[in-house]
Coordinates of C-alpha atoms in Angstrom, one line a residue:
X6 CA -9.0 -72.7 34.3
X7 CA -9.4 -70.8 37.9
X8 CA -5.7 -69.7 36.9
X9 CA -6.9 -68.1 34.5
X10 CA -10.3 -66.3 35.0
X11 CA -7.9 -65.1 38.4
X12 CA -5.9 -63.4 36.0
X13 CA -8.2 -62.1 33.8
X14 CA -10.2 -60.5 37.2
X15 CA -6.7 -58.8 38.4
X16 CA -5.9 -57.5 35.0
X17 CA -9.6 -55.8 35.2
X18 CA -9.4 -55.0 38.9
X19 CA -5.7 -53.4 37.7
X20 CA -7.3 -51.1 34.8
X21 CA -10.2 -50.0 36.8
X22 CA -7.9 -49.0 39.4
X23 CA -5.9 -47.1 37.1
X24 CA -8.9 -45.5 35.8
X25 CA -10.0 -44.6 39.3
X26 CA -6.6 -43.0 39.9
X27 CA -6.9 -40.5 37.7
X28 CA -10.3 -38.6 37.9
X29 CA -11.3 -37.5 34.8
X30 CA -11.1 -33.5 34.2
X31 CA -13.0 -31.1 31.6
X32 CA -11.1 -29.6 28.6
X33 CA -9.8 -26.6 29.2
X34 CA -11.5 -24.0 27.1
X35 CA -9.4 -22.8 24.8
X36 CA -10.4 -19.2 23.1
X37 CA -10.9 -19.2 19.6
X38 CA -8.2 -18.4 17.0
X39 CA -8.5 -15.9 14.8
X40 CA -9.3 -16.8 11.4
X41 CA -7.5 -15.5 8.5
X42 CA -8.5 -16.3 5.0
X43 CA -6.2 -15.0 2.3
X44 CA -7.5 -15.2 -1.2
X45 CA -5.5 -15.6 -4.3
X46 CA -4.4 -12.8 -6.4
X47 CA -7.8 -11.5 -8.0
X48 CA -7.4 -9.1 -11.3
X49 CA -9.2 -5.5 -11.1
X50 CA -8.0 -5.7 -15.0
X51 CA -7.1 -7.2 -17.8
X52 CA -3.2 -6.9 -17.7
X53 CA -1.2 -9.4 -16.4
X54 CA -0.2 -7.4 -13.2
X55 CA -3.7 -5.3 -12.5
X56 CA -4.2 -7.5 -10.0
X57 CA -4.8 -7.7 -6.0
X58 CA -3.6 -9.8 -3.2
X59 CA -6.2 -10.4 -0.4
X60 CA -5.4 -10.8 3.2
X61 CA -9.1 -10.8 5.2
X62 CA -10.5 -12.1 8.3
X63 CA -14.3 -12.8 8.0
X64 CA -16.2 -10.4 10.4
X65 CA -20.1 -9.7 10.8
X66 CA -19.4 -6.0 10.7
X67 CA -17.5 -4.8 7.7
X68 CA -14.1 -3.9 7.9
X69 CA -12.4 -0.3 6.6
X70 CA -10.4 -1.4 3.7
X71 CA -6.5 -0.8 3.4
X72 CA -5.1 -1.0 -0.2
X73 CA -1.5 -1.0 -0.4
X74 CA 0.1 0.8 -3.3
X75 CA 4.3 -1.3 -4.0
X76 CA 6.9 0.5 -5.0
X77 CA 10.0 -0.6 -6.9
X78 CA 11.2 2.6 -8.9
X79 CA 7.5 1.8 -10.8
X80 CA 9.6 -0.7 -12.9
X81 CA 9.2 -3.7 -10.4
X82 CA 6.9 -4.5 -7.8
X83 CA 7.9 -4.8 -4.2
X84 CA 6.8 -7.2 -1.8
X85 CA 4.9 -5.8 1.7
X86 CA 6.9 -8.7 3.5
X87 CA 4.7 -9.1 6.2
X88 CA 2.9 -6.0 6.8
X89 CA -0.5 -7.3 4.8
X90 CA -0.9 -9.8 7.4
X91 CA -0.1 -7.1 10.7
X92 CA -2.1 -4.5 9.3
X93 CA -5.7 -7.2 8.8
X94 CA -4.8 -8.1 12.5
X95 CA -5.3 -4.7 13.1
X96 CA -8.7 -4.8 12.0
X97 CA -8.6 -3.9 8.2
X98 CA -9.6 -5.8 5.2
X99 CA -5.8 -5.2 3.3
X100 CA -5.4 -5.0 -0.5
X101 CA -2.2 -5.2 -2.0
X102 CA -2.5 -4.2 -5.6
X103 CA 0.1 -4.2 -8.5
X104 CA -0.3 -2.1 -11.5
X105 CA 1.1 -1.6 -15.2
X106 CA 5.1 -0.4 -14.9
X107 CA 6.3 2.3 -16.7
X108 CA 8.1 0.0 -19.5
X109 CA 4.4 -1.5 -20.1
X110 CA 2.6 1.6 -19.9
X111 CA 3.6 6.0 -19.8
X112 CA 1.7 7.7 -17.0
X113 CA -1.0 8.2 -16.8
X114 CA -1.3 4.2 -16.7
X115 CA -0.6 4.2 -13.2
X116 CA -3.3 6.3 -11.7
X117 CA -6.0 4.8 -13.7
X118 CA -5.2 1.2 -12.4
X119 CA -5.5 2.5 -8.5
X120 CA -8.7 4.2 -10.0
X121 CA -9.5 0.9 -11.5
X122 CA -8.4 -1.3 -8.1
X123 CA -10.3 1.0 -5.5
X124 CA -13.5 0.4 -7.7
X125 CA -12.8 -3.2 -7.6
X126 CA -12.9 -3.4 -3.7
X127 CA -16.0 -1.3 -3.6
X128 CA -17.6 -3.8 -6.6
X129 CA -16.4 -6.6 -3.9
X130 CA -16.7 -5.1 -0.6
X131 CA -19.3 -7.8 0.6
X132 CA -17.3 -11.3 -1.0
X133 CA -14.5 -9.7 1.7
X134 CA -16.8 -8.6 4.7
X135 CA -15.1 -4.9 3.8
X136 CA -16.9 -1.7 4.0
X137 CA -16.9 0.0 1.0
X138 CA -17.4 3.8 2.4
X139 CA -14.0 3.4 4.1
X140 CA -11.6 2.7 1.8
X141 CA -7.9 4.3 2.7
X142 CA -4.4 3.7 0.6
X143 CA -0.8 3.5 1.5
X144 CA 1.6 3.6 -0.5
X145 CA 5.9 3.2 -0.3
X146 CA 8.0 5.1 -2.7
X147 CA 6.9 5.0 -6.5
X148 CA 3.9 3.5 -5.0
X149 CA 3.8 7.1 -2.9
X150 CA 3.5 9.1 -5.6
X151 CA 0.4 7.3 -6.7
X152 CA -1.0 7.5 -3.8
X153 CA -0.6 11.2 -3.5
X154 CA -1.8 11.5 -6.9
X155 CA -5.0 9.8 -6.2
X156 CA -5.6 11.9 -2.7
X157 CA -5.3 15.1 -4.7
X158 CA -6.7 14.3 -8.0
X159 CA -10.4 15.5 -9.2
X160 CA -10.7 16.5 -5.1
X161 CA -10.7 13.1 -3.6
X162 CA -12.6 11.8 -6.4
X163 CA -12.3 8.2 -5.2
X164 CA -13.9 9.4 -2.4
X165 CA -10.8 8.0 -0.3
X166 CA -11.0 8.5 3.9
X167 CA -7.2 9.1 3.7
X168 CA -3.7 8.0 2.5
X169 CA -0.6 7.2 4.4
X170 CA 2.6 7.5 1.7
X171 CA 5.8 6.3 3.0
X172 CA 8.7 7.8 1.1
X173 CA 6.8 9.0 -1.9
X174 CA 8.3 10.1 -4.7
X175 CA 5.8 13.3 -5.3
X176 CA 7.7 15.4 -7.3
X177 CA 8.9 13.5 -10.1
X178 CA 10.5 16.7 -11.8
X179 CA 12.3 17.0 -8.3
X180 CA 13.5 13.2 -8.6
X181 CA 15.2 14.2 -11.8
X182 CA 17.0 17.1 -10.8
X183 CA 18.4 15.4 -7.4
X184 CA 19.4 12.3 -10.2
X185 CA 21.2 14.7 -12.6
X186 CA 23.6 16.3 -9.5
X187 CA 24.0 13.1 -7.0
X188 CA 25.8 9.8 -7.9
X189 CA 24.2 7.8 -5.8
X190 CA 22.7 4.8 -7.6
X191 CA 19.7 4.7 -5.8
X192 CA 18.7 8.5 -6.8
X193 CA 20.5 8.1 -10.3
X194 CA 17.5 5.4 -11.0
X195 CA 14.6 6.8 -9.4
X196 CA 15.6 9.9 -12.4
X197 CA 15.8 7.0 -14.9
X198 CA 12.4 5.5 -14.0
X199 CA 10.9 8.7 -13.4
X200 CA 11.9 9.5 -17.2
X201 CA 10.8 6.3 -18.2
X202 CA 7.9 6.8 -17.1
X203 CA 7.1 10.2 -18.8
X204 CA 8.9 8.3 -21.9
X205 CA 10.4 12.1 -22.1
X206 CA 12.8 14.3 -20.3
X207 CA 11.5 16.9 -18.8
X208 CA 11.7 20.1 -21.2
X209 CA 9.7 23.0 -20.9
X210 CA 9.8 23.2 -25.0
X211 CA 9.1 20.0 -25.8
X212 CA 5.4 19.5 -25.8
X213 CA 5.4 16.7 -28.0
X214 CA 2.1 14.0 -27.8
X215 CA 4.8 11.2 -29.1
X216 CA 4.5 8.3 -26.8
X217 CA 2.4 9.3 -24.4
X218 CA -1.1 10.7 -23.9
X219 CA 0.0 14.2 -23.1
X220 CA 2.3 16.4 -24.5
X221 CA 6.2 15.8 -22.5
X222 CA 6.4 19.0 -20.2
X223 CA 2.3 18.7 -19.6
X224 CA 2.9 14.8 -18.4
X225 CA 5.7 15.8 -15.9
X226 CA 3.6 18.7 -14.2
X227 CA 0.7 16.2 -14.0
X228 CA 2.8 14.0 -12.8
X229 CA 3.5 16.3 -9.8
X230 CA 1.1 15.8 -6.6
X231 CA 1.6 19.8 -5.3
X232 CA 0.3 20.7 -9.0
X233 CA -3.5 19.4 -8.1
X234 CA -3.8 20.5 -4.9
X235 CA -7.0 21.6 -3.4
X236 CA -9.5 22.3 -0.4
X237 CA -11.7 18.7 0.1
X238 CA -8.5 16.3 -0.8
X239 CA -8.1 13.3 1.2
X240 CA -6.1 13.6 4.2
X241 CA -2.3 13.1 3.6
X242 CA 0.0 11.1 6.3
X243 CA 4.0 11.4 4.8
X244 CA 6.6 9.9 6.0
X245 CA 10.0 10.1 5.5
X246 CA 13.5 9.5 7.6
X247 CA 15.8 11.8 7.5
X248 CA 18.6 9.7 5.6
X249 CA 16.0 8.8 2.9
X250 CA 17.1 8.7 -0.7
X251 CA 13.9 10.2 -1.4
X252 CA 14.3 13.4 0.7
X253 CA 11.7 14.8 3.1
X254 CA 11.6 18.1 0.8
X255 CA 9.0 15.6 -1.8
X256 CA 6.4 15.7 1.1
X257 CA 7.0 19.1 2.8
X258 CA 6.6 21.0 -0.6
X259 CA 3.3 19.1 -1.1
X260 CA 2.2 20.0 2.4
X261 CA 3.2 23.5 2.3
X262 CA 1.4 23.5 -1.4
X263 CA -1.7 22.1 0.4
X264 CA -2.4 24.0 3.1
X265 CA -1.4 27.5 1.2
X266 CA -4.5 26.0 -1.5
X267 CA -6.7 25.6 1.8
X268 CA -6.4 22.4 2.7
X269 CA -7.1 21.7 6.6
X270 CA -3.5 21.8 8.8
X271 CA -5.2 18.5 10.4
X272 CA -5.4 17.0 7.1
X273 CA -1.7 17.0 5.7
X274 CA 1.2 16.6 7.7
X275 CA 4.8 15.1 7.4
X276 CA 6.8 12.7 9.5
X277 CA 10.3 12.6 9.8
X278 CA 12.2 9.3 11.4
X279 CA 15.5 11.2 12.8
X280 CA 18.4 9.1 13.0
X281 CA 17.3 6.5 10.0
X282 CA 17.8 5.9 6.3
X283 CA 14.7 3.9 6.2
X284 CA 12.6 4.1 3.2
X285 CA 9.0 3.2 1.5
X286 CA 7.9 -0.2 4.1
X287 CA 11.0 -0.1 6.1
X288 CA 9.9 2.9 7.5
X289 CA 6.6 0.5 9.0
X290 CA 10.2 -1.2 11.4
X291 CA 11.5 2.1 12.9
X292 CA 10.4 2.6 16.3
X293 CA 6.8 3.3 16.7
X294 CA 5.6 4.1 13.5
X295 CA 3.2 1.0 12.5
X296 CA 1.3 2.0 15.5
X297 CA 1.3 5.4 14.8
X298 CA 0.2 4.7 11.2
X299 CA -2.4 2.5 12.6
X300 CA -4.0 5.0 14.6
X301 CA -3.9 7.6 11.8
X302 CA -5.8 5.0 9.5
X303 CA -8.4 4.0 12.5
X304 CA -8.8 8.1 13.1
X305 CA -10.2 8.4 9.3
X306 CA -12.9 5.7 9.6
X307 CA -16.0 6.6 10.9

């Protein structure tokens, strides 16, 4: 029995001396992470794809709102890869909207649905901690277009702060011309798409109502950016490299077009990535521009 309670008072003696070994030590504080909630798709719409994909980061101030406009030709719609995710870090509330293609729907579909989606954020600008005065697009490619559209359309009449458009397609009419002397494939279907989406080719004649909500020729000119140009439009960022299948010339007409209609040389200007043949997102990966697009965005936010 003494055998025993001695080895039960060493096995005791034994822990506590282990204990006693190692002095207990506070926690290091750790900061906190940064929470990110992502909602799922939410619809601005009844079709199918008028929808919006949320990436947020509650905040007690509200955040300026970035709504990201896909391209894809406007037949498909693009992913933004990671870019939704980088550009909430930065301090936006991001929404990445899909609209009706041009084989569901003939322009003017499109720019109703980002009328339709930047209405939506405003409706919703408290569920997603976003501030609904500062509400700013960017759009890639097909996606570009639209986005010009909407900064010169009605004078701003979403009320936007600005718009970045990376590779836009603004002149349509342009994108079928370059399609009817290149053969490359990628400019061959931007024509095709493009005439899709008037559901005509472009012919000053025809100014037929068939298919569409405007007559053929009228629906290409609206279709063009530089043809709604005026003084109080939202400030234009375009960017471009200069091996782009969608050539520089789509955003330099429009800025020339801009500024000769009044609009502020601080309020339009284009961007050309020497030495690339990045286009629409891609551009985000060349060297320095994500920051530089940051800052523009951050500049137009009050």
């Amino acid at each position: 029995m003494r055998r025993i309670l001695l080895i039960l008072v060493a096995a005791v003696l034994a822990t506590a001396g282990t204990t006693a070994a190692v002095p207990a030590t506070p926690a290091a504080a750790k900061a906190p992470a940064a929470v990110k909630a992502e909602a799922a798709a939410q619809h601005y719409g009844t079709h199918p794809h008028q929808t919006v994909d949320i990436t947020w980061n509650p905040s007690p101030a509200p955040r300026p709102a970035v709504i990201l406009i896909t391209g894809g030709y406007w037949y498909t719609h693009a992913s933004w890869a990671t870019w939704e995710k980088q550009l909430a870090d930065q301090g936006f509330q991001v929404f990445a909207m899909k609209y009706r293609l041009n084989f569901e729907a003939a322009w003017p579909a499109q720019r109703d649905d980002v009328a339709r989606a930047v209405k939506w954020v405003r409706d919703n600008a408290d569920r997603y901690d976003t501030d609904a005065e500062n509400i700013l697009l960017v759009g890639s490619s097909a996606g570009g277009q639209m986005a010009t559209d909407a900064a010169t359309r009605g004078t701003n009449s979403l009320d936007l702060k600005g718009i970045v458009a990376l590779s836009p397609v603004a002149s349509p009419y342009r994108a079928w011309q370059d399609g009817n002397t290149s053969t490359v494939g990628k400019i061959r279907k931007v024509r095709d798409n493009a005439t899709l989406l008037a559901r005509c080719y472009p012919d000053p004649a025809d100014n037929s109502t068939a298919y569409r909500e405007m007559g053929c020729w009228d629906t290409w000119r609206d279709m063009e950016s530089k043809n709604a140009v005026g003084k109080g439009d939202a400030p234009m960022l375009l960017v471009h490299s200069d091996g782009d299948f969608v050539p520089a010339a789509h955003s330099t007409e429009l800025e020339a077009a801009a500024k000769a209609a009044g609009v502020p040389a601080s309020d339009v200007a284009t961007r050309i990535v020497t030495g690339s043949t990045a286009h629409g997102q891609a551009l985000l990966g060349t060297p320095g521009m994500f920051a530089t697009v940051v800052s523009w965005l951050k500049a137009r936010t009050t």
